[in-house]
Amino acid sequence: MLSFLSRLQPLFHILAGIENTPRRYICLLFSTRAGAVRYRVPQSADANTAMPFERIKTLVIGGGQAGLVMSHMLRQRGCPHLVLERHRIAERWRTERWDGLRFQFPNWSVRLPDFPFRHADPDAFASAGEITNFIEAYAALVAPPIRCGVAVTALRRGAGGNGFVAETPDGSIEAANVVVATGPYQRPVIPDLLRDEAGFFQVHASRYRNPEQLPPGAVLVVGSGASGAQIAEELFRAGRRVYLSVGRHRRLPRRYRGRDLIWWLIAMGLDQTPTEQRGPDRSLPLITGAFGGNTIDFRQFASLGVTLLGRMQAVHGSAMDFAPDLAESLAYGDASYAGFLDLMDAHVERHGLTMPEDPSARAVLPAPHCLAQPILRLDRRGAGIGSVVWATGYDFDFGWIDVPVLDARGGPVHRAGVTAIPGMYFLGLQWLSRLNSSLLSGVGDDAAVLADHIAARG
């Protein structure tokens, strides 16, 4: 039945996106062994039709893993609610991931509440499509009261400061509680360094698909996080000449002493590190599941032919300037890596574990030529660079929230997802309450706490 639904889902989602005018809905309900799957497909509405006004106890905004888990927890507590998703369930996994992406966590560690990931190889790394199917199957299990294709365009306080009102193209929804579960990756950040180069091919990592998408020539990848590293590796494996602009990063071992990094994080309890104990470094760990999963070492990239550069600073015509900080960035990454090896060794010794030594993990490759003599200015045309991939991350996009829960930068102000405004919550953000808050395996803990909070409000 689930495979049958999977074949029908694209049709439902296409229908749901046909028009942006005010709409009425047909509700399609399919029953499965796991529960019910509901799709609300829009029909045209007469221009003179009055916009509906609904009331609901709790509104969940976002139909990704965070929104689905929130729905599951609310239902377990008997809390009536509605989930709104502006596109489709797990939309970002569908449209903002490249073809060759592999999840950063091994299959054995992937799970949602009451729903482990089914796999043939526990140590393999899932594709984006497999994660999408997993989230869809979870939606079939929890059967959320969800409306797809409905965007919340504004959120404000209710009359007299009581409750909230969410505006949508289909009307207004009044709710006593609102959970914003739109995820941590909202608005792609693209520096304006090449804003005047209209004819030059540029793409953010969220819109990159595969090497064939890019025009002929060398590729400049800007950003050395997990996405930048995976894309750069994919491109040079595809035979492209690659330039990689490297910034400050924290690289970690993929495996050590016979165990995957995620096993170590769990064994040492680091995945439960509370937000209050988060250090000053806000960079994400540099790990990859691509090509079977390996430890990222930019020196190795250079030995394979990737040209490493410092941070991109300025553009003058076809000339691009890079900061003289490549050696510093690599040294910072190396220190993070070595420090984590020391932490794992100390854990083994402290608990008397029998685990094989791994001296090769501490081997340091020779400094590449681009490190000894860094390139500070590069002529784009002379280097044959035909495209740029901006792996420069994301920022919040909460401009539609007209409730005093945002800071000066537009980021949410909360404590473990609970804001100072009664009934207003956030879920699925990085470090919401602990290190694993934004992960598939960790979002359930935060959702349970918020669901208890909402249930206690009556």
mmCIF file of N, CA and C in Angstrom, residues 36-123:
data_model
loop_
_atom_site.group_PDB
_atom_site.id
_atom_site.type_symbol
_atom_site.label_atom_id
_atom_site.label_comp_id
_atom_site.label_asym_id
_atom_site.label_seq_id
_atom_site.Cartn_x
_atom_site.Cartn_y
_atom_site.Cartn_z
ATOM 1 N N ALA A 36 -3.667 6.488 8.513
ATOM 2 C CA ALA A 36 -4.303 7.145 7.380
ATOM 3 C C ALA A 36 -3.400 8.221 6.836
ATOM 4 N N VAL A 37 -3.432 8.401 5.515
ATOM 5 C CA VAL A 37 -2.675 9.460 4.865
ATOM 6 C C VAL A 37 -3.676 10.389 4.206
ATOM 7 N N ARG A 38 -3.636 11.639 4.537
ATOM 8 C CA ARG A 38 -4.598 12.608 4.012
ATOM 9 C C ARG A 38 -3.906 13.594 3.092
ATOM 10 N N TYR A 39 -4.482 13.817 1.933
ATOM 11 C CA TYR A 39 -3.993 14.828 1.002
ATOM 12 C C TYR A 39 -5.127 15.780 0.705
ATOM 13 N N ARG A 40 -4.871 17.043 0.836
ATOM 14 C CA ARG A 40 -5.890 18.050 0.555
ATOM 15 C C ARG A 40 -5.500 18.727 -0.740
ATOM 16 N N VAL A 41 -6.259 18.442 -1.800
ATOM 17 C CA VAL A 41 -5.930 18.906 -3.133
ATOM 18 C C VAL A 41 -6.774 20.121 -3.462
ATOM 19 N N PRO A 42 -6.173 21.250 -3.872
ATOM 20 C CA PRO A 42 -6.931 22.481 -4.072
ATOM 21 C C PRO A 42 -7.808 22.459 -5.314
ATOM 22 N N GLN A 43 -8.965 23.087 -5.191
ATOM 23 C CA GLN A 43 -9.819 23.365 -6.326
ATOM 24 C C GLN A 43 -9.916 24.868 -6.486
ATOM 25 N N SER A 44 -10.273 25.295 -7.660
ATOM 26 C CA SER A 44 -10.428 26.731 -7.880
ATOM 27 C C SER A 44 -11.586 27.257 -7.035
ATOM 28 N N ALA A 45 -11.409 28.456 -6.508
ATOM 29 C CA ALA A 45 -12.470 29.099 -5.736
ATOM 30 C C ALA A 45 -12.906 30.359 -6.452
ATOM 31 N N ASP A 46 -14.178 30.620 -6.421
ATOM 32 C CA ASP A 46 -14.693 31.831 -7.038
ATOM 33 C C ASP A 46 -14.090 33.048 -6.359
ATOM 34 N N ALA A 47 -13.805 34.077 -7.139
ATOM 35 C CA ALA A 47 -13.134 35.265 -6.588
ATOM 36 C C ALA A 47 -13.973 35.945 -5.522
ATOM 37 N N ASN A 48 -15.306 35.716 -5.567
ATOM 38 C CA ASN A 48 -16.181 36.365 -4.602
ATOM 39 C C ASN A 48 -16.415 35.520 -3.348
ATOM 40 N N THR A 49 -15.820 34.321 -3.311
ATOM 41 C CA THR A 49 -16.002 33.463 -2.145
ATOM 42 C C THR A 49 -15.339 34.082 -0.918
ATOM 43 N N ALA A 50 -16.048 34.141 0.181
ATOM 44 C CA ALA A 50 -15.484 34.718 1.400
ATOM 45 C C ALA A 50 -14.350 33.836 1.916
ATOM 46 N N MET A 51 -13.284 34.463 2.350
ATOM 47 C CA MET A 51 -12.146 33.722 2.879
ATOM 48 C C MET A 51 -12.542 33.105 4.216
ATOM 49 N N PRO A 52 -12.304 31.804 4.400
ATOM 50 C CA PRO A 52 -12.722 31.141 5.642
ATOM 51 C C PRO A 52 -11.880 31.568 6.833
ATOM 52 N N PHE A 53 -12.445 31.398 8.005
ATOM 53 C CA PHE A 53 -11.734 31.660 9.253
ATOM 54 C C PHE A 53 -11.912 30.429 10.125
ATOM 55 N N GLU A 54 -10.792 29.829 10.533
ATOM 56 C CA GLU A 54 -10.848 28.609 11.333
ATOM 57 C C GLU A 54 -10.276 28.859 12.720
ATOM 58 N N ARG A 55 -10.662 27.984 13.645
ATOM 59 C CA ARG A 55 -10.089 28.006 14.976
ATOM 60 C C ARG A 55 -9.566 26.614 15.300
ATOM 61 N N ILE A 56 -8.382 26.558 15.824
ATOM 62 C CA ILE A 56 -7.755 25.292 16.182
ATOM 63 C C ILE A 56 -6.982 25.492 17.474
ATOM 64 N N LYS A 57 -6.876 24.445 18.263
ATOM 65 C CA LYS A 57 -6.168 24.569 19.537
ATOM 66 C C LYS A 57 -4.678 24.837 19.313
ATOM 67 N N THR A 58 -4.038 23.992 18.489
ATOM 68 C CA THR A 58 -2.606 24.134 18.242
ATOM 69 C C THR A 58 -2.324 24.045 16.756
ATOM 70 N N LEU A 59 -1.566 24.993 16.259
ATOM 71 C CA LEU A 59 -1.167 25.014 14.853
ATOM 72 C C LEU A 59 0.327 24.705 14.769
ATOM 73 N N VAL A 60 0.675 23.729 13.948
ATOM 74 C CA VAL A 60 2.072 23.379 13.689
ATOM 75 C C VAL A 60 2.402 23.838 12.285
ATOM 76 N N ILE A 61 3.420 24.674 12.150
ATOM 77 C CA ILE A 61 3.794 25.213 10.844
ATOM 78 C C ILE A 61 5.037 24.488 10.357
ATOM 79 N N GLY A 62 4.893 23.719 9.294
ATOM 80 C CA GLY A 62 5.997 22.947 8.734
ATOM 81 C C GLY A 62 5.696 21.463 8.739
ATOM 82 N N GLY A 63 5.831 20.820 7.570
ATOM 83 C CA GLY A 63 5.516 19.402 7.437
ATOM 84 C C GLY A 63 6.726 18.533 7.165
ATOM 85 N N GLY A 64 7.903 18.960 7.660
ATOM 86 C CA GLY A 64 9.077 18.096 7.590
ATOM 87 C C GLY A 64 9.104 17.181 8.792
ATOM 88 N N GLN A 65 10.290 16.628 9.078
ATOM 89 C CA GLN A 65 10.364 15.685 10.183
ATOM 90 C C GLN A 65 9.964 16.311 11.519
ATOM 91 N N ALA A 66 10.328 17.589 11.736
ATOM 92 C CA ALA A 66 9.994 18.227 13.012
ATOM 93 C C ALA A 66 8.483 18.381 13.171
ATOM 94 N N GLY A 67 7.805 18.846 12.132
ATOM 95 C CA GLY A 67 6.358 19.021 12.200
ATOM 96 C C GLY A 67 5.621 17.708 12.371
ATOM 97 N N LEU A 68 6.094 16.659 11.687
ATOM 98 C CA LEU A 68 5.454 15.349 11.806
ATOM 99 C C LEU A 68 5.634 14.768 13.204
ATOM 100 N N VAL A 69 6.843 14.892 13.749
ATOM 101 C CA VAL A 69 7.089 14.396 15.099
ATOM 102 C C VAL A 69 6.249 15.172 16.113
ATOM 103 N N MET A 70 6.141 16.483 15.919
ATOM 104 C CA MET A 70 5.322 17.300 16.818
ATOM 105 C C MET A 70 3.873 16.827 16.792
ATOM 106 N N SER A 71 3.370 16.545 15.598
ATOM 107 C CA SER A 71 2.007 16.041 15.468
ATOM 108 C C SER A 71 1.841 14.718 16.209
ATOM 109 N N HIS A 72 2.820 13.839 16.067
ATOM 110 C CA HIS A 72 2.789 12.537 16.734
ATOM 111 C C HIS A 72 2.707 12.706 18.250
ATOM 112 N N MET A 73 3.530 13.606 18.789
ATOM 113 C CA MET A 73 3.547 13.812 20.238
ATOM 114 C C MET A 73 2.249 14.456 20.738
ATOM 115 N N LEU A 74 1.721 15.390 19.971
ATOM 116 C CA LEU A 74 0.463 16.027 20.368
ATOM 117 C C LEU A 74 -0.683 15.022 20.347
ATOM 118 N N ARG A 75 -0.716 14.172 19.341
ATOM 119 C CA ARG A 75 -1.788 13.174 19.266
ATOM 120 C C ARG A 75 -1.702 12.197 20.430
ATOM 121 N N GLN A 76 -0.498 11.791 20.797
ATOM 122 C CA GLN A 76 -0.346 10.882 21.935
ATOM 123 C C GLN A 76 -0.900 11.474 23.215
ATOM 124 N N ARG A 77 -0.911 12.811 23.310
ATOM 125 C CA ARG A 77 -1.395 13.491 24.513
ATOM 126 C C ARG A 77 -2.825 13.985 24.360
ATOM 127 N N GLY A 78 -3.452 13.613 23.256
ATOM 128 C CA GLY A 78 -4.844 13.999 23.046
ATOM 129 C C GLY A 78 -5.039 15.470 22.765
ATOM 130 N N CYS A 79 -4.032 16.127 22.205
ATOM 131 C CA CYS A 79 -4.112 17.569 21.925
ATOM 132 C C CYS A 79 -4.543 17.795 20.481
ATOM 133 N N PRO A 80 -5.716 18.364 20.241
ATOM 134 C CA PRO A 80 -6.143 18.644 18.867
ATOM 135 C C PRO A 80 -5.212 19.649 18.206
ATOM 136 N N HIS A 81 -4.928 19.442 16.921
ATOM 137 C CA HIS A 81 -3.977 20.318 16.236
ATOM 138 C C HIS A 81 -4.135 20.190 14.727
ATOM 139 N N LEU A 82 -3.453 21.072 14.026
ATOM 140 C CA LEU A 82 -3.423 21.071 12.566
ATOM 141 C C LEU A 82 -2.002 21.379 12.123
ATOM 142 N N VAL A 83 -1.533 20.675 11.094
ATOM 143 C CA VAL A 83 -0.207 20.926 10.525
ATOM 144 C C VAL A 83 -0.380 21.558 9.153
ATOM 145 N N LEU A 84 0.345 22.647 8.908
ATOM 146 C CA LEU A 84 0.359 23.288 7.589
ATOM 147 C C LEU A 84 1.745 23.138 6.972
ATOM 148 N N GLU A 85 1.786 22.733 5.718
ATOM 149 C CA GLU A 85 3.034 22.611 4.971
ATOM 150 C C GLU A 85 2.877 23.373 3.657
ATOM 151 N N ARG A 86 3.776 24.304 3.395
ATOM 152 C CA ARG A 86 3.602 25.175 2.222
ATOM 153 C C ARG A 86 3.791 24.437 0.906
ATOM 154 N N HIS A 87 4.537 23.342 0.917
ATOM 155 C CA HIS A 87 4.733 22.574 -0.319
ATOM 156 C C HIS A 87 4.280 21.126 -0.095
ATOM 157 N N ARG A 88 5.253 20.223 0.068
ATOM 158 C CA ARG A 88 4.966 18.814 0.278
ATOM 159 C C ARG A 88 5.688 18.331 1.525
ATOM 160 N N ILE A 89 5.267 17.199 2.037
ATOM 161 C CA ILE A 89 5.971 16.593 3.157
ATOM 162 C C ILE A 89 7.422 16.362 2.752
ATOM 163 N N ALA A 90 8.349 16.756 3.626
ATOM 164 C CA ALA A 90 9.794 16.591 3.387
ATOM 165 C C ALA A 90 10.246 17.301 2.112
ATOM 166 N N GLU A 91 9.708 18.490 1.870
ATOM 167 C CA GLU A 91 9.994 19.202 0.621
ATOM 168 C C GLU A 91 11.481 19.474 0.423
ATOM 169 N N ARG A 92 12.175 19.887 1.467
ATOM 170 C CA ARG A 92 13.587 20.230 1.283
ATOM 171 C C ARG A 92 14.421 19.001 0.939
ATOM 172 N N TRP A 93 14.041 17.846 1.466
ATOM 173 C CA TRP A 93 14.752 16.628 1.085
ATOM 174 C C TRP A 93 14.498 16.293 -0.381
ATOM 175 N N ARG A 94 13.389 16.742 -0.937
ATOM 176 C CA ARG A 94 13.068 16.467 -2.327
ATOM 177 C C ARG A 94 13.787 17.402 -3.295
ATOM 178 N N THR A 95 13.793 18.690 -2.953
ATOM 179 C CA THR A 95 14.192 19.693 -3.949
ATOM 180 C C THR A 95 15.445 20.480 -3.602
ATOM 181 N N GLU A 96 15.978 20.311 -2.380
ATOM 182 C CA GLU A 96 17.147 21.102 -1.997
ATOM 183 C C GLU A 96 18.341 20.217 -1.647
ATOM 184 N N ARG A 97 18.393 19.043 -2.241
ATOM 185 C CA ARG A 97 19.510 18.127 -2.045
ATOM 186 C C ARG A 97 20.010 17.677 -3.414
ATOM 187 N N TRP A 98 21.306 17.494 -3.549
ATOM 188 C CA TRP A 98 21.835 17.094 -4.849
ATOM 189 C C TRP A 98 21.730 15.575 -5.015
ATOM 190 N N ASP A 99 21.863 15.134 -6.273
ATOM 191 C CA ASP A 99 21.609 13.736 -6.610
ATOM 192 C C ASP A 99 22.512 12.772 -5.844
ATOM 193 N N GLY A 100 23.780 13.126 -5.684
ATOM 194 C CA GLY A 100 24.733 12.222 -5.073
ATOM 195 C C GLY A 100 24.889 12.372 -3.572
ATOM 196 N N LEU A 101 24.045 13.186 -2.942
ATOM 197 C CA LEU A 101 24.177 13.405 -1.503
ATOM 198 C C LEU A 101 23.970 12.106 -0.734
ATOM 199 N N ARG A 102 24.756 11.933 0.290
ATOM 200 C CA ARG A 102 24.562 10.842 1.221
ATOM 201 C C ARG A 102 24.431 11.413 2.629
ATOM 202 N N PHE A 103 23.507 10.834 3.389
ATOM 203 C CA PHE A 103 23.260 11.289 4.749
ATOM 204 C C PHE A 103 24.553 11.178 5.557
ATOM 205 N N GLN A 104 24.725 12.068 6.520
ATOM 206 C CA GLN A 104 25.970 12.095 7.281
ATOM 207 C C GLN A 104 26.004 11.083 8.420
ATOM 208 N N PHE A 105 24.885 10.416 8.659
ATOM 209 C CA PHE A 105 24.797 9.480 9.768
ATOM 210 C C PHE A 105 24.566 8.072 9.234
ATOM 211 N N PRO A 106 25.230 7.063 9.797
ATOM 212 C CA PRO A 106 25.049 5.692 9.306
ATOM 213 C C PRO A 106 23.627 5.205 9.528
ATOM 214 N N ASN A 107 23.207 4.264 8.704
ATOM 215 C CA ASN A 107 21.821 3.793 8.730
ATOM 216 C C ASN A 107 21.366 3.330 10.106
ATOM 217 N N TRP A 108 22.257 2.685 10.856
ATOM 218 C CA TRP A 108 21.843 2.136 12.147
ATOM 219 C C TRP A 108 21.419 3.219 13.141
ATOM 220 N N SER A 109 21.878 4.459 12.905
ATOM 221 C CA SER A 109 21.581 5.545 13.846
ATOM 222 C C SER A 109 20.375 6.378 13.444
ATOM 223 N N VAL A 110 19.776 6.079 12.291
ATOM 224 C CA VAL A 110 18.681 6.903 11.763
ATOM 225 C C VAL A 110 17.356 6.385 12.313
ATOM 226 N N ARG A 111 16.610 7.252 12.954
ATOM 227 C CA ARG A 111 15.300 6.870 13.466
ATOM 228 C C ARG A 111 14.488 8.115 13.794
ATOM 229 N N LEU A 112 13.186 7.947 13.813
ATOM 230 C CA LEU A 112 12.250 8.917 14.352
ATOM 231 C C LEU A 112 11.481 8.224 15.469
ATOM 232 N N PRO A 113 10.786 8.943 16.326
ATOM 233 C CA PRO A 113 10.121 8.302 17.454
ATOM 234 C C PRO A 113 9.226 7.138 17.037
ATOM 235 N N ASP A 114 9.463 5.976 17.626
ATOM 236 C CA ASP A 114 8.679 4.765 17.370
ATOM 237 C C ASP A 114 8.828 4.260 15.935
ATOM 238 N N PHE A 115 9.908 4.667 15.249
ATOM 239 C CA PHE A 115 10.013 4.330 13.826
ATOM 240 C C PHE A 115 11.473 4.313 13.374
ATOM 241 N N PRO A 116 12.160 3.178 13.517
ATOM 242 C CA PRO A 116 13.547 3.084 13.039
ATOM 243 C C PRO A 116 13.603 2.990 11.518
ATOM 244 N N PHE A 117 14.743 3.361 10.976
ATOM 245 C CA PHE A 117 14.981 3.343 9.535
ATOM 246 C C PHE A 117 15.291 1.912 9.089
ATOM 247 N N ARG A 118 14.533 1.418 8.123
ATOM 248 C CA ARG A 118 14.776 0.080 7.602
ATOM 249 C C ARG A 118 15.907 0.128 6.579
ATOM 250 N N HIS A 119 16.837 -0.809 6.689
ATOM 251 C CA HIS A 119 18.011 -0.769 5.833
ATOM 252 C C HIS A 119 18.567 -2.168 5.631
ATOM 253 N N ALA A 120 19.372 -2.306 4.582
ATOM 254 C CA ALA A 120 20.043 -3.583 4.302
ATOM 255 C C ALA A 120 21.445 -3.603 4.870
ATOM 256 N N ASP A 121 22.043 -2.434 5.028
ATOM 257 C CA ASP A 121 23.416 -2.331 5.524
ATOM 258 C C ASP A 121 23.455 -1.295 6.636
ATOM 259 N N PRO A 122 23.668 -1.711 7.870
ATOM 260 C CA PRO A 122 23.633 -0.745 8.986
ATOM 261 C C PRO A 122 24.727 0.311 8.912
ATOM 262 N N ASP A 123 25.841 -0.007 8.255
ATOM 263 C CA ASP A 123 26.971 0.929 8.218
ATOM 264 C C ASP A 123 27.003 1.783 6.953
#
